[in-house]
Short mmCIF file of C-alpha atoms in Angstrom, two decimals:
data_model
loop_
_atom_site.label_atom_id
_atom_site.label_comp_id
_atom_site.label_asym_id
_atom_site.label_seq_id
_atom_site.Cartn_x
_atom_site.Cartn_y
_atom_site.Cartn_z
CA MET A 216 -11.15 -3.78 3.77
CA TRP A 217 -11.81 -0.34 5.19
CA LEU A 218 -14.89 1.63 6.22
CA GLY A 219 -15.85 4.98 4.74
CA LYS A 220 -18.67 7.36 4.01
CA VAL A 221 -19.84 8.10 0.47
CA VAL A 222 -19.43 11.86 0.01
CA GLY A 223 -19.72 12.39 -3.73
CA THR A 224 -19.60 11.21 -7.29
CA VAL A 225 -17.07 11.56 -10.10
CA VAL A 226 -18.04 12.52 -13.63
CA ALA A 227 -15.43 11.39 -16.16
CA PRO A 228 -16.76 11.07 -19.73
CA THR A 229 -13.32 10.14 -21.06
CA LYS A 230 -12.28 6.92 -19.34
CA SER A 231 -11.05 3.36 -19.80
CA GLU A 232 -13.50 1.17 -21.69
CA SER A 233 -13.84 -1.16 -18.70
CA LEU A 234 -15.17 1.73 -16.57
CA ILE A 235 -18.01 2.69 -18.93
CA GLY A 236 -21.30 2.23 -17.11
CA SER A 237 -19.63 2.04 -13.69
CA LYS A 238 -20.78 4.30 -10.83
CA LEU A 239 -17.66 6.05 -9.48
CA LEU A 240 -18.16 7.21 -5.89
CA VAL A 241 -15.91 9.37 -3.73
CA VAL A 242 -15.44 7.70 -0.33
CA GLN A 243 -14.00 9.33 2.80
CA PRO A 244 -12.17 6.77 5.02
CA LEU A 245 -13.09 6.65 8.71
CA ASN A 246 -10.81 6.33 11.73
CA LEU A 247 -11.39 4.42 14.97
CA ASP A 248 -12.14 7.60 16.93
CA GLY A 249 -14.91 8.55 14.54
CA MET A 250 -13.01 11.43 13.01
CA ASN A 251 -13.10 11.65 9.27
CA THR A 252 -9.80 11.77 7.41
CA ILE A 253 -9.06 14.11 4.52
CA SER A 254 -7.88 11.27 2.32
CA LEU A 255 -9.75 11.00 -0.97
CA GLN A 256 -10.58 7.63 -2.52
CA VAL A 257 -12.68 6.69 -5.52
CA ALA A 258 -14.39 3.28 -5.59
CA VAL A 259 -16.66 1.52 -8.06
CA ASP A 260 -20.05 0.74 -6.54
CA THR A 261 -21.11 -2.91 -6.76
CA VAL A 262 -23.92 -2.99 -4.17
CA GLY A 263 -26.15 0.02 -4.91
CA ALA A 264 -24.62 2.43 -2.38
CA GLY A 265 -25.56 6.10 -2.27
CA LYS A 266 -24.41 9.41 -0.81
CA GLY A 267 -24.22 9.56 2.97
CA GLU A 268 -24.07 5.80 3.46
CA THR A 269 -21.29 4.10 5.39
CA VAL A 270 -19.73 1.46 3.20
CA LEU A 271 -17.18 -1.35 3.20
CA VAL A 272 -14.47 -0.90 0.58
CA CYS A 273 -12.27 -3.65 -0.84
CA THR A 274 -9.01 -2.72 -2.59
CA GLY A 275 -6.35 -4.12 -4.90
CA SER A 276 -6.72 -7.10 -7.17
CA SER A 277 -9.65 -8.37 -5.06
CA ALA A 278 -11.66 -5.31 -6.12
CA ARG A 279 -11.05 -6.16 -9.75
CA HIS A 280 -12.37 -9.66 -9.24
CA VAL A 281 -15.57 -8.30 -7.68
CA THR A 282 -16.43 -6.43 -10.86
CA GLY A 283 -16.55 -9.68 -12.79
CA ASN A 284 -14.05 -8.35 -15.35
CA GLU A 285 -10.52 -9.67 -14.75
CA ASN A 286 -9.03 -6.83 -16.80
CA SER A 287 -11.06 -3.88 -15.50
CA ALA A 288 -9.36 -0.62 -14.49
CA VAL A 289 -10.55 -0.99 -10.91
CA ASP A 290 -8.48 -1.09 -7.71
CA ALA A 291 -11.25 -0.25 -5.20
CA ALA A 292 -14.86 -1.45 -4.97
CA ILE A 293 -17.71 -0.82 -2.55
CA VAL A 294 -18.67 -4.34 -1.44
CA GLY A 295 -21.06 -3.69 1.46
CA ILE A 296 -23.48 -1.14 2.93
CA VAL A 297 -22.94 -0.89 6.68
CA GLU A 298 -26.00 -0.83 8.95
CA ASN A 299 -24.18 -0.99 12.23
CA ILE A 300 -20.66 -1.04 13.67
CA ASP A 301 -20.42 -2.62 17.09
CA LEU A 302 -17.39 -0.99 18.75
CA GLU A 303 -17.18 -1.28 22.53
CA GLY A 304 -16.40 2.03 24.19
CA LEU A 305 -16.25 3.92 20.95
CA SER A 306 -19.51 5.84 21.00
CA LYS A 307 -18.90 7.85 17.86
CA ALA A 308 -19.26 4.71 15.79
CA GLN A 309 -23.04 4.99 15.89
CA TYR A 310 -22.76 8.42 14.32
CA TRP A 311 -20.99 7.04 11.31
CA VAL A 312 -23.85 4.92 10.16
CA GLN A 313 -26.42 7.72 10.34
CA LYS A 314 -27.24 9.04 6.93
CA GLY A 315 -26.27 12.51 5.76
CA MET B 87 -8.62 4.69 -7.47
CA TRP B 88 -7.54 8.18 -6.51
CA LEU B 89 -7.93 11.67 -7.97
CA GLY B 90 -5.03 13.90 -8.90
CA LYS B 91 -3.89 16.75 -11.09
CA VAL B 92 -1.36 16.27 -13.89
CA VAL B 93 1.56 18.58 -13.08
CA GLY B 94 4.34 17.40 -15.34
CA THR B 95 6.05 14.85 -17.51
CA VAL B 96 9.00 12.53 -17.02
CA VAL B 97 11.76 12.12 -19.62
CA ALA B 98 13.57 8.80 -19.21
CA PRO B 99 15.37 7.61 -22.38
CA THR B 100 16.77 4.57 -20.56
CA LYS B 101 13.82 2.49 -19.42
CA SER B 102 12.19 -0.94 -19.42
CA GLU B 103 11.25 -2.14 -22.90
CA SER B 104 7.57 -2.29 -21.93
CA LEU B 105 7.59 1.46 -21.20
CA ILE B 106 8.90 2.53 -24.61
CA GLY B 107 6.29 4.73 -26.26
CA SER B 108 4.38 5.29 -23.03
CA LYS B 109 3.55 8.82 -21.86
CA LEU B 110 4.78 9.11 -18.25
CA LEU B 111 2.94 11.86 -16.37
CA VAL B 112 3.59 13.25 -12.90
CA VAL B 113 0.35 13.36 -10.94
CA GLN B 114 -0.26 15.23 -7.68
CA PRO B 115 -2.85 13.45 -5.47
CA LEU B 116 -5.75 15.53 -4.10
CA ASN B 117 -7.28 15.48 -0.62
CA LEU B 118 -10.92 15.88 0.38
CA ASP B 119 -10.42 19.46 1.53
CA GLY B 120 -9.09 20.49 -1.84
CA MET B 121 -5.53 20.91 -0.61
CA ASN B 122 -2.88 19.37 -2.78
CA THR B 123 -0.45 16.94 -1.19
CA ILE B 124 3.29 16.96 -1.79
CA SER B 125 3.33 13.28 -2.68
CA LEU B 126 4.79 12.54 -6.11
CA GLN B 127 3.36 9.82 -8.32
CA VAL B 128 4.10 8.83 -11.91
CA ALA B 129 1.37 7.20 -13.99
CA VAL B 130 1.16 5.96 -17.55
CA ASP B 131 -1.48 7.82 -19.54
CA THR B 132 -4.08 5.62 -21.26
CA VAL B 133 -6.80 8.20 -22.02
CA GLY B 134 -5.03 11.18 -23.61
CA ALA B 135 -4.69 13.29 -20.46
CA GLY B 136 -2.64 16.49 -20.40
CA LYS B 137 -1.12 18.98 -18.00
CA GLY B 138 -3.52 20.72 -15.65
CA GLU B 139 -6.27 18.15 -16.01
CA THR B 140 -7.81 16.36 -13.04
CA VAL B 141 -7.55 12.63 -13.59
CA LEU B 142 -8.57 9.30 -12.12
CA VAL B 143 -5.60 7.02 -11.37
CA CYS B 144 -5.75 3.25 -10.99
CA THR B 145 -2.88 1.45 -9.20
CA GLY B 146 -1.37 -1.98 -8.69
CA SER B 147 -1.90 -5.00 -10.89
CA SER B 148 -5.11 -3.45 -12.26
CA ALA B 149 -3.03 -0.68 -13.85
CA ARG B 150 -0.92 -3.26 -15.61
CA HIS B 151 -4.01 -4.91 -17.08
CA VAL B 152 -5.19 -1.56 -18.46
CA THR B 153 -2.07 -1.20 -20.59
CA GLY B 154 -2.93 -4.39 -22.44
CA ASN B 155 0.50 -5.88 -21.64
CA GLU B 156 0.36 -8.37 -18.77
CA ASN B 157 4.09 -8.02 -18.17
CA SER B 158 4.50 -4.25 -18.44
CA ALA B 159 6.50 -2.28 -15.86
CA VAL B 160 3.42 -0.30 -14.85
CA ASP B 161 1.84 0.03 -11.39
CA ALA B 162 -0.20 3.21 -11.97
CA ALA B 163 -2.32 4.28 -14.96
CA ILE B 164 -4.47 7.31 -15.71
CA VAL B 165 -7.85 5.75 -16.55
CA GLY B 166 -10.17 8.78 -16.66
CA ILE B 167 -10.27 12.54 -17.25
CA VAL B 168 -12.49 14.17 -14.62
CA GLU B 169 -14.98 16.82 -15.74
CA ASN B 170 -16.74 17.27 -12.45
CA ILE B 171 -16.62 16.09 -8.84
CA ASP B 172 -19.92 16.40 -7.02
CA LEU B 173 -19.00 16.79 -3.34
CA GLU B 174 -21.69 18.25 -1.09
CA GLY B 175 -20.36 21.00 1.15
CA LEU B 176 -16.87 20.78 -0.21
CA SER B 177 -16.70 23.88 -2.38
CA LYS B 178 -13.05 23.57 -3.28
CA ALA B 179 -13.84 20.55 -5.38
CA GLN B 180 -14.93 22.75 -8.27
CA TYR B 181 -11.52 24.38 -8.25
CA TRP B 182 -9.80 21.08 -8.82
CA VAL B 183 -11.35 20.45 -12.17
CA GLN B 184 -10.47 23.88 -13.57
CA LYS B 185 -7.52 23.69 -15.91
CA GLY B 186 -4.15 25.20 -15.08
CA MET C 285 5.42 4.40 -10.19
CA TRP C 286 7.39 6.84 -8.08
CA LEU C 287 10.55 8.91 -8.50
CA GLY C 288 13.58 8.62 -6.27
CA LYS C 289 17.30 9.11 -6.03
CA VAL C 290 19.72 6.19 -5.71
CA VAL C 291 21.61 6.76 -2.45
CA GLY C 292 23.28 3.44 -1.74
CA THR C 293 23.64 -0.28 -2.15
CA VAL C 294 22.72 -3.26 0.02
CA VAL C 295 25.11 -6.15 0.64
CA ALA C 296 23.25 -9.31 1.66
CA PRO C 297 25.21 -12.54 1.04
CA THR C 298 22.41 -14.64 2.57
CA LYS C 299 19.32 -14.12 0.44
CA SER C 300 16.57 -15.79 -1.56
CA GLU C 301 17.86 -17.76 -4.53
CA SER C 302 15.91 -15.56 -6.94
CA LEU C 303 17.87 -12.49 -5.75
CA ILE C 304 21.33 -13.96 -6.42
CA GLY C 305 23.07 -11.78 -9.00
CA SER C 306 20.61 -8.92 -8.55
CA LYS C 307 21.86 -5.40 -7.82
CA LEU C 308 19.99 -4.15 -4.75
CA LEU C 309 19.90 -0.35 -4.58
CA VAL C 310 18.65 1.92 -1.80
CA VAL C 311 16.33 4.55 -3.25
CA GLN C 312 15.14 7.72 -1.50
CA PRO C 313 11.65 8.75 -2.67
CA LEU C 314 11.15 12.37 -3.77
CA ASN C 315 8.26 14.72 -3.02
CA LEU C 316 6.67 17.32 -5.27
CA ASP C 317 8.39 20.19 -3.49
CA GLY C 318 11.79 18.70 -4.15
CA MET C 319 12.40 17.78 -0.52
CA ASN C 320 13.73 14.32 0.07
CA THR C 321 11.80 12.04 2.39
CA ILE C 322 13.38 9.86 5.04
CA SER C 323 11.60 6.75 3.81
CA LEU C 324 13.92 3.91 2.87
CA GLN C 325 13.20 1.63 -0.07
CA VAL C 326 15.23 -1.11 -1.73
CA ALA C 327 14.72 -1.84 -5.43
CA VAL C 328 16.27 -4.27 -7.88
CA ASP C 329 18.01 -2.48 -10.72
CA THR C 330 16.91 -3.54 -14.22
CA VAL C 331 18.24 -0.62 -16.31
CA GLY C 332 21.87 -0.09 -15.20
CA ALA C 333 21.19 2.71 -12.70
CA GLY C 334 23.90 4.02 -10.39
CA LYS C 335 24.37 6.16 -7.28
CA GLY C 336 23.15 9.73 -7.53
CA GLU C 337 20.83 9.10 -10.44
CA THR C 338 17.13 9.94 -10.35
CA VAL C 339 15.15 6.85 -11.20
CA LEU C 340 11.63 5.61 -11.86
CA VAL C 341 10.58 2.79 -9.53
CA CYS C 342 7.80 0.30 -10.19
CA THR C 343 6.32 -1.66 -7.26
CA GLY C 344 4.19 -4.69 -6.47
CA SER C 345 3.56 -7.63 -8.76
CA SER C 346 4.47 -5.47 -11.78
CA ALA C 347 8.05 -5.26 -10.46
CA ARG C 348 8.23 -9.03 -10.30
CA HIS C 349 7.17 -9.32 -13.92
CA VAL C 350 9.93 -6.90 -14.98
CA THR C 351 12.62 -9.21 -13.63
CA GLY C 352 11.52 -11.95 -16.02
CA ASN C 353 11.09 -14.41 -13.14
CA GLU C 354 7.45 -14.83 -12.12
CA ASN C 355 8.48 -16.21 -8.72
CA SER C 356 11.26 -13.80 -7.80
CA ALA C 357 11.42 -12.22 -4.33
CA VAL C 358 11.04 -8.74 -5.80
CA ASP C 359 8.38 -6.11 -5.03
CA ALA C 360 10.22 -3.03 -6.35
CA ALA C 361 12.29 -2.52 -9.50
CA ILE C 362 14.09 0.43 -11.04
CA VAL C 363 12.57 0.65 -14.53
CA GLY C 364 13.88 3.98 -15.82
CA ILE C 365 16.72 6.51 -15.48
CA VAL C 366 15.28 10.02 -15.41
CA GLU C 367 16.98 12.71 -17.50
CA ASN C 368 14.48 15.45 -16.94
CA ILE C 369 11.27 16.17 -15.03
CA ASP C 370 9.15 18.91 -16.56
CA LEU C 371 7.18 20.41 -13.66
CA GLU C 372 5.71 23.86 -14.23
CA GLY C 373 6.40 26.22 -11.36
CA LEU C 374 8.35 23.67 -9.40
CA SER C 375 11.91 24.87 -9.87
CA LYS C 376 13.50 22.35 -7.56
CA ALA C 377 12.71 19.58 -9.99
CA GLN C 378 15.79 20.42 -12.06
CA TYR C 379 17.93 19.87 -9.00
CA TRP C 380 16.70 16.33 -8.59
CA VAL C 381 18.11 15.11 -11.85
CA GLN C 382 21.59 16.52 -11.22
CA LYS C 383 24.02 13.82 -10.21
CA GLY C 384 25.51 13.62 -6.75
CA MET D 256 1.34 -9.29 8.02
CA TRP D 257 0.49 -6.94 10.86
CA LEU D 258 -0.70 -7.31 14.46
CA GLY D 259 -3.90 -5.82 15.78
CA LYS D 260 -6.61 -6.10 18.39
CA VAL D 261 -10.17 -7.06 17.51
CA VAL D 262 -12.35 -4.15 18.67
CA GLY D 263 -15.69 -4.73 17.00
CA THR D 264 -17.88 -6.23 14.34
CA VAL D 265 -19.47 -4.89 11.18
CA VAL D 266 -23.11 -5.53 10.26
CA ALA D 267 -23.71 -5.16 6.54
CA PRO D 268 -26.79 -6.99 5.24
CA THR D 269 -26.26 -5.66 1.71
CA LYS D 270 -22.93 -6.98 0.51
CA SER D 271 -21.06 -8.84 -2.22
CA GLU D 272 -22.22 -12.44 -2.62
CA SER D 273 -18.75 -13.74 -1.74
CA LEU D 274 -18.97 -12.08 1.70
CA ILE D 275 -22.25 -13.75 2.73
CA GLY D 276 -21.62 -15.87 5.79
CA SER D 277 -18.27 -14.20 6.53
CA LYS D 278 -17.54 -12.73 9.96
CA LEU D 279 -16.36 -9.15 9.41
CA LEU D 280 -14.26 -7.89 12.33
CA VAL D 281 -12.92 -4.41 13.01
CA VAL D 282 -9.21 -4.62 13.86
CA GLN D 283 -7.10 -1.86 15.41
CA PRO D 284 -3.44 -2.05 14.26
CA LEU D 285 -0.73 -1.98 16.94
CA ASN D 286 2.56 -0.10 16.94
CA LEU D 287 5.93 -1.19 18.31
CA ASP D 288 5.63 1.02 21.40
CA GLY D 289 2.37 -0.64 22.37
CA MET D 290 0.27 2.40 21.54
CA ASN D 291 -2.84 1.73 19.56
CA THR D 292 -3.32 3.62 16.31
CA ILE D 293 -6.59 5.21 15.22
CA SER D 294 -6.53 3.49 11.86
CA LEU D 295 -9.59 1.38 11.14
CA GLN D 296 -9.37 -1.91 9.27
CA VAL D 297 -11.93 -4.61 8.56
CA ALA D 298 -10.78 -8.21 8.14
CA VAL D 299 -12.56 -11.48 7.47
CA ASP D 300 -12.05 -13.96 10.29
CA THR D 301 -10.68 -17.37 9.22
CA VAL D 302 -9.48 -18.73 12.59
CA GLY D 303 -12.33 -18.17 15.06
CA ALA D 304 -11.06 -14.90 16.55
CA GLY D 305 -13.18 -12.81 18.92
CA LYS D 306 -13.32 -9.37 20.50
CA GLY D 307 -10.34 -8.36 22.59
CA GLU D 308 -7.98 -10.88 21.06
CA THR D 309 -4.67 -9.90 19.48
CA VAL D 310 -4.55 -11.24 15.95
CA LEU D 311 -2.30 -11.60 12.94
CA VAL D 312 -3.74 -10.02 9.79
CA CYS D 313 -2.75 -10.89 6.22
CA THR D 314 -3.57 -8.43 3.42
CA GLY D 315 -3.85 -8.17 -0.33
CA SER D 316 -4.24 -11.05 -2.75
CA SER D 317 -2.84 -13.44 -0.12
CA ALA D 318 -5.91 -12.76 2.04
CA ARG D 319 -8.16 -13.71 -0.84
CA HIS D 320 -6.38 -17.03 -1.25
CA VAL D 321 -6.86 -17.82 2.45
CA THR D 322 -10.63 -17.67 2.08
CA GLY D 323 -10.55 -20.51 -0.43
CA ASN D 324 -12.45 -18.41 -2.99
CA GLU D 325 -10.18 -16.93 -5.65
CA ASN D 326 -12.78 -14.32 -6.54
CA SER D 327 -13.92 -13.23 -3.08
CA ALA D 328 -14.24 -9.55 -2.17
CA VAL D 329 -11.58 -9.88 0.54
CA ASP D 330 -8.32 -7.93 0.90
CA ALA D 331 -7.65 -8.63 4.60
CA ALA D 332 -8.00 -11.82 6.64
CA ILE D 333 -7.31 -12.75 10.25
CA VAL D 334 -4.93 -15.70 9.93
CA GLY D 335 -3.72 -16.20 13.52
CA ILE D 336 -4.65 -15.65 17.17
CA VAL D 337 -1.61 -14.35 19.04
CA GLU D 338 -0.82 -15.84 22.46
CA ASN D 339 2.45 -14.09 23.02
CA ILE D 340 4.75 -11.53 21.42
CA ASP D 341 8.37 -11.81 22.48
CA LEU D 342 9.81 -8.30 22.11
CA GLU D 343 13.03 -7.58 24.01
CA GLY D 344 12.88 -4.36 25.95
CA LEU D 345 9.38 -3.54 24.86
CA SER D 346 7.38 -4.26 28.00
CA LYS D 347 4.07 -3.05 26.70
CA ALA D 348 3.95 -5.98 24.32
CA GLN D 349 2.66 -8.25 27.08
CA TYR D 350 -0.26 -5.92 27.58
CA TRP D 351 -1.39 -6.37 24.01
CA VAL D 352 -2.11 -10.03 24.33
CA GLN D 353 -4.24 -9.65 27.46
CA LYS D 354 -7.90 -9.94 26.68
CA GLY D 355 -10.27 -7.00 26.94
CA MET E 205 11.58 -4.20 -0.60
CA TRP E 206 12.36 -2.49 2.68
CA LEU E 207 15.02 -2.81 5.37
CA GLY E 208 14.28 -3.54 9.00
CA LYS E 209 15.63 -4.99 12.21
CA VAL E 210 14.28 -8.22 13.71
CA VAL E 211 13.02 -7.28 17.19
CA GLY E 212 10.90 -10.25 18.24
CA THR E 213 8.86 -13.32 17.53
CA VAL E 214 5.14 -14.04 17.43
CA VAL E 215 3.58 -17.08 19.09
CA ALA E 216 0.22 -17.96 17.54
CA PRO E 217 -0.84 -21.60 18.08
CA THR E 218 -4.16 -20.99 16.30
CA LYS E 219 -3.39 -20.01 12.73
CA SER E 220 -3.99 -20.70 9.07
CA GLU E 221 -2.83 -24.15 7.99
CA SER E 222 -0.36 -22.64 5.53
CA LEU E 223 1.45 -20.87 8.39
CA ILE E 224 2.08 -24.02 10.45
CA GLY E 225 5.82 -24.50 10.81
CA SER E 226 6.61 -20.96 9.70
CA LYS E 227 8.82 -18.70 11.83
CA LEU E 228 6.92 -15.44 12.35
CA LEU E 229 9.28 -12.55 13.16
CA VAL E 230 8.46 -9.00 14.22
CA VAL E 231 10.43 -6.55 12.08
CA GLN E 232 10.92 -2.84 12.77
CA PRO E 233 11.28 -0.81 9.54
CA LEU E 234 14.24 1.57 9.25
CA ASN E 235 14.34 5.10 7.86
CA LEU E 236 17.08 6.77 5.83
CA ASP E 237 18.28 8.80 8.80
CA GLY E 238 18.86 5.68 10.85
CA MET E 239 15.96 6.34 13.19
CA ASN E 240 13.73 3.39 13.87
CA THR E 241 10.02 3.78 13.22
CA ILE E 242 7.29 2.58 15.54
CA SER E 243 5.51 0.69 12.79
CA LEU E 244 5.03 -3.01 13.53
CA GLN E 245 5.34 -5.62 10.80
CA VAL E 246 5.32 -9.42 10.92
CA ALA E 247 7.21 -11.36 8.25
CA VAL E 248 7.80 -15.05 7.59
CA ASP E 249 11.48 -15.93 7.71
CA THR E 250 12.83 -17.73 4.63
CA VAL E 251 16.59 -17.24 5.10
CA GLY E 252 17.36 -18.19 8.71
CA ALA E 253 17.26 -14.69 10.19
CA GLY E 254 17.39 -14.06 13.94
CA LYS E 255 16.81 -11.34 16.50
CA GLY E 256 18.93 -8.22 16.13
CA GLU E 257 19.77 -8.82 12.49
CA THR E 258 19.07 -6.26 9.78
CA VAL E 259 17.00 -7.88 7.07
CA LEU E 260 15.50 -7.29 3.64
CA VAL E 261 11.72 -7.74 3.56
CA CYS E 262 9.65 -8.43 0.45
CA THR E 263 5.89 -7.76 0.54
CA GLY E 264 2.68 -8.51 -1.32
CA SER E 265 2.11 -11.36 -3.72
CA SER E 266 5.88 -11.64 -4.27
CA ALA E 267 6.27 -12.73 -0.63
CA ARG E 268 3.75 -15.49 -1.17
CA HIS E 269 5.70 -16.81 -4.13
CA VAL E 270 8.89 -16.95 -2.06
CA THR E 271 7.33 -19.40 0.38
CA GLY E 272 6.82 -21.90 -2.42
CA ASN E 273 3.09 -22.15 -1.62
CA GLU E 274 0.94 -20.13 -4.02
CA ASN E 275 -1.95 -20.12 -1.55
CA SER E 276 -0.12 -19.37 1.69
CA ALA E 277 -1.39 -16.72 4.12
CA VAL E 278 1.77 -14.66 3.68
CA ASP E 279 2.11 -11.04 2.57
CA ALA E 280 5.62 -10.33 3.90
CA ALA E 281 8.78 -12.47 3.85
CA ILE E 282 12.34 -11.95 5.01
CA VAL E 283 14.38 -12.60 1.87
CA GLY E 284 17.87 -11.43 2.85
CA ILE E 285 20.20 -10.90 5.82
CA VAL E 286 21.99 -7.57 5.42
CA GLU E 287 25.74 -7.44 6.14
CA ASN E 288 26.33 -3.90 5.04
CA ILE E 289 24.49 -0.86 3.71
CA ASP E 290 26.65 1.52 1.71
CA LEU E 291 25.01 4.95 2.08
CA GLU E 292 27.18 7.96 1.29
CA GLY E 293 27.00 10.63 3.95
CA LEU E 294 24.59 8.71 6.09
CA SER E 295 26.83 7.53 8.92
CA LYS E 296 24.11 5.95 11.00
CA ALA E 297 23.72 3.24 8.40
CA GLN E 298 26.65 1.32 9.82
CA TYR E 299 24.91 1.23 13.17
CA TRP E 300 21.94 -0.58 11.71
CA VAL E 301 23.83 -3.65 10.74
CA GLN E 302 25.45 -4.11 14.15
CA LYS E 303 23.76 -6.86 16.10
CA GLY E 304 21.78 -6.23 19.23
#
């Protein structure tokens, strides 16, 4: 799994049937030094995450299983909302989990 | 899933039987800063996407499930046409979803 | 799926039983600007591809399904021979599909 | 599988049901020259690993199988604690497996 | 699949039950220009490979199938020992398959 920050939402009226009703969030992956990457990932929310929150993202076939639909068009799912990351000597980590 | 722009089509008369009749589109992945990458991906269209549109792409075994054929030679499928990306403070995002 | 050019063959007399009789080709992935990458991938040919041809490569569990053997030691398969790539404004694309 | 060093833990009270009770560790991947990367990965511990230890990480659907729950929200699992890496001519390797 | 050179072994007495008895080898991926990368991968040997040999590595769920245990903690397996790579115009390729 990887950690990221929710930075936006995707509006896609035309989509696979299995995605109807899903909340599609844009998540920015985080690096160990606290710097954000420019990579862009979209994940289905399964835990009630919102903008600015640091989240745990699960990918691949495991993400599909989380949705409860074995045939869903999902390869990434938000599976946790992070309250704290305990990283020795990496002070920027605390910044990640602040909202906004 | 990841976001990209449809930039072309692939013509491949000789192909796996499971791909016959599929529309193979070339999709250019997008980064968070709005800059296009030079990475080249081919995805099967499942939602009627066309050139210049910003799309949502699903990869891996989940893409295969979307096609409705469990044994198809597909590892990437276009599963949504993006109308809007709501990214706070990332103004280039609006540019992405303009056609052309 | 991704596009690449067949640049060589692999000779490996000692290999998994499921690979015996398979043609193992070295494929060089292509980028959107027409520049070749230095990444090195090996794919099982399933469509009669040869050196110098531009091909469509399918990866992961989908590639295994293409071989017709659910337990084969395959994670990448050539599933199409590309005759043309229609990329607006990307003139180098025509070069890719020339042989040699 | 890949090798990494356990550098922290993740606290996420709100998470997928299948992750409740799991120990979520932050693992920093290692390169062949002994330099740490800045990539950030989270893996479920299945072997009793702790901070500072060098571990073997398994990813994808194989990681899900290791947890014993076919539907768990897991795409990476720590499956070994490394005591030694025998790399000829790569002296920094010994450093990796020292604690701390 | 990808090509790499076996550069070491991993000693991990504490590991998942499904890995007991497996030979865990460190494999250095190769690029098309013959330059070694610094990426570090661990693969289970299934063909009797040894240090200094150039090998073919299969990843993902396909690697798990090769081990004969559907639930093993394996996401990468050595599935071939390479004797020769025939790459036109890429003279360094011959160097790869020399031992040492």
